[in-house]
Protein backbone atom coordinates (compact mmCIF):
# COMPACT_ATOMS: atom_id res chain seq x y z
CA UNK A 1 0.00 0.00 0.00
CA UNK A 2 1.35 3.34 -1.01
CA UNK A 3 0.83 6.11 1.49
CA UNK A 4 -0.65 9.28 0.03
CA UNK A 5 1.36 12.44 0.58
CA UNK A 6 -0.36 15.70 1.41
CA UNK A 7 1.57 18.06 -0.90
CA UNK A 8 0.41 21.19 0.91
CA UNK A 9 1.92 19.88 4.18
CA UNK A 10 5.04 18.82 2.32
CA UNK A 11 5.40 22.31 0.82
CA UNK A 12 4.80 23.91 4.22
CA UNK A 13 7.51 21.75 5.78
CA UNK A 14 9.91 22.57 2.96
CA UNK A 15 9.24 26.31 3.28
CA UNK A 16 9.68 26.15 7.06
CA UNK A 17 13.00 24.31 6.81
CA UNK A 18 14.21 26.81 4.19
CA UNK A 19 13.26 29.66 6.49
CA UNK A 20 15.16 28.12 9.42
CA UNK A 21 18.26 27.71 7.26
CA UNK A 22 18.02 31.28 5.91
CA UNK A 23 17.64 32.73 9.41
CA UNK A 24 20.68 30.78 10.61
CA UNK A 25 22.74 32.00 7.64
CA UNK A 26 21.76 35.60 8.42
CA UNK A 27 22.74 35.24 12.09
CA UNK A 28 26.09 33.71 11.10
CA UNK A 29 26.78 36.57 8.65
CA UNK A 30 25.96 39.19 11.31
CA UNK A 31 28.20 37.46 13.85
CA UNK A 32 31.12 37.06 11.43
CA UNK A 33 30.85 40.70 10.34
CA UNK A 34 30.81 41.83 13.96
CA UNK A 35 33.86 39.73 14.82
CA UNK A 36 35.75 40.92 11.72
CA UNK A 37 35.07 44.55 12.66
CA UNK A 38 36.24 43.94 16.23
CA UNK A 39 39.36 42.18 14.95
CA UNK A 40 40.28 45.10 12.67
CA UNK A 41 39.67 47.62 15.46
CA UNK A 42 41.94 45.66 17.83
CA UNK A 43 44.67 45.38 15.17
CA UNK A 44 44.55 49.15 14.67
CA UNK A 45 44.66 49.70 18.43
CA UNK A 46 47.73 47.45 18.81
CA UNK A 47 49.51 49.23 15.94
CA UNK A 48 48.74 52.61 17.51
CA UNK A 49 50.01 51.47 20.91
CA UNK A 50 53.03 49.34 19.95
CA UNK A 51 54.26 50.93 16.73
CA UNK A 52 53.13 54.55 16.99
CA UNK A 53 53.40 54.80 20.79
CA UNK A 54 49.91 56.35 20.94
CA UNK A 55 50.90 59.21 18.63
CA UNK A 56 49.38 60.14 15.30
CA UNK A 57 51.12 58.74 12.23
CA UNK A 58 52.99 61.13 9.95
CA UNK A 59 51.33 61.38 6.57
XYZ file of C-alpha atoms in Angstrom:
59
model
C 0.000 0.000 0.000
C 1.348 3.345 -1.008
C 0.828 6.114 1.486
C -0.652 9.284 0.030
C 1.364 12.444 0.583
C -0.358 15.705 1.412
C 1.569 18.058 -0.899
C 0.409 21.186 0.913
C 1.923 19.879 4.175
C 5.041 18.820 2.322
C 5.404 22.307 0.823
C 4.801 23.914 4.223
C 7.508 21.748 5.783
C 9.911 22.570 2.962
C 9.239 26.313 3.279
C 9.678 26.147 7.056
C 12.999 24.312 6.813
C 14.211 26.808 4.189
C 13.257 29.659 6.495
C 15.156 28.125 9.416
C 18.259 27.710 7.256
C 18.017 31.281 5.913
C 17.644 32.730 9.413
C 20.678 30.782 10.611
C 22.737 32.003 7.639
C 21.758 35.596 8.424
C 22.744 35.240 12.094
C 26.087 33.708 11.102
C 26.776 36.570 8.653
C 25.964 39.185 11.306
C 28.203 37.455 13.852
C 31.115 37.056 11.427
C 30.846 40.702 10.339
C 30.815 41.829 13.962
C 33.859 39.728 14.820
C 35.752 40.918 11.718
C 35.069 44.547 12.663
C 36.241 43.941 16.230
C 39.360 42.179 14.952
C 40.277 45.103 12.671
C 39.673 47.616 15.459
C 41.940 45.659 17.826
C 44.670 45.382 15.174
C 44.552 49.146 14.668
C 44.663 49.702 18.431
C 47.726 47.452 18.807
C 49.509 49.226 15.944
C 48.738 52.607 17.512
C 50.011 51.470 20.913
C 53.030 49.343 19.946
C 54.260 50.935 16.725
C 53.133 54.554 16.985
C 53.400 54.795 20.793
C 49.907 56.346 20.940
C 50.896 59.206 18.631
C 49.385 60.137 15.296
C 51.122 58.741 12.229
C 52.988 61.125 9.954
C 51.328 61.377 6.569
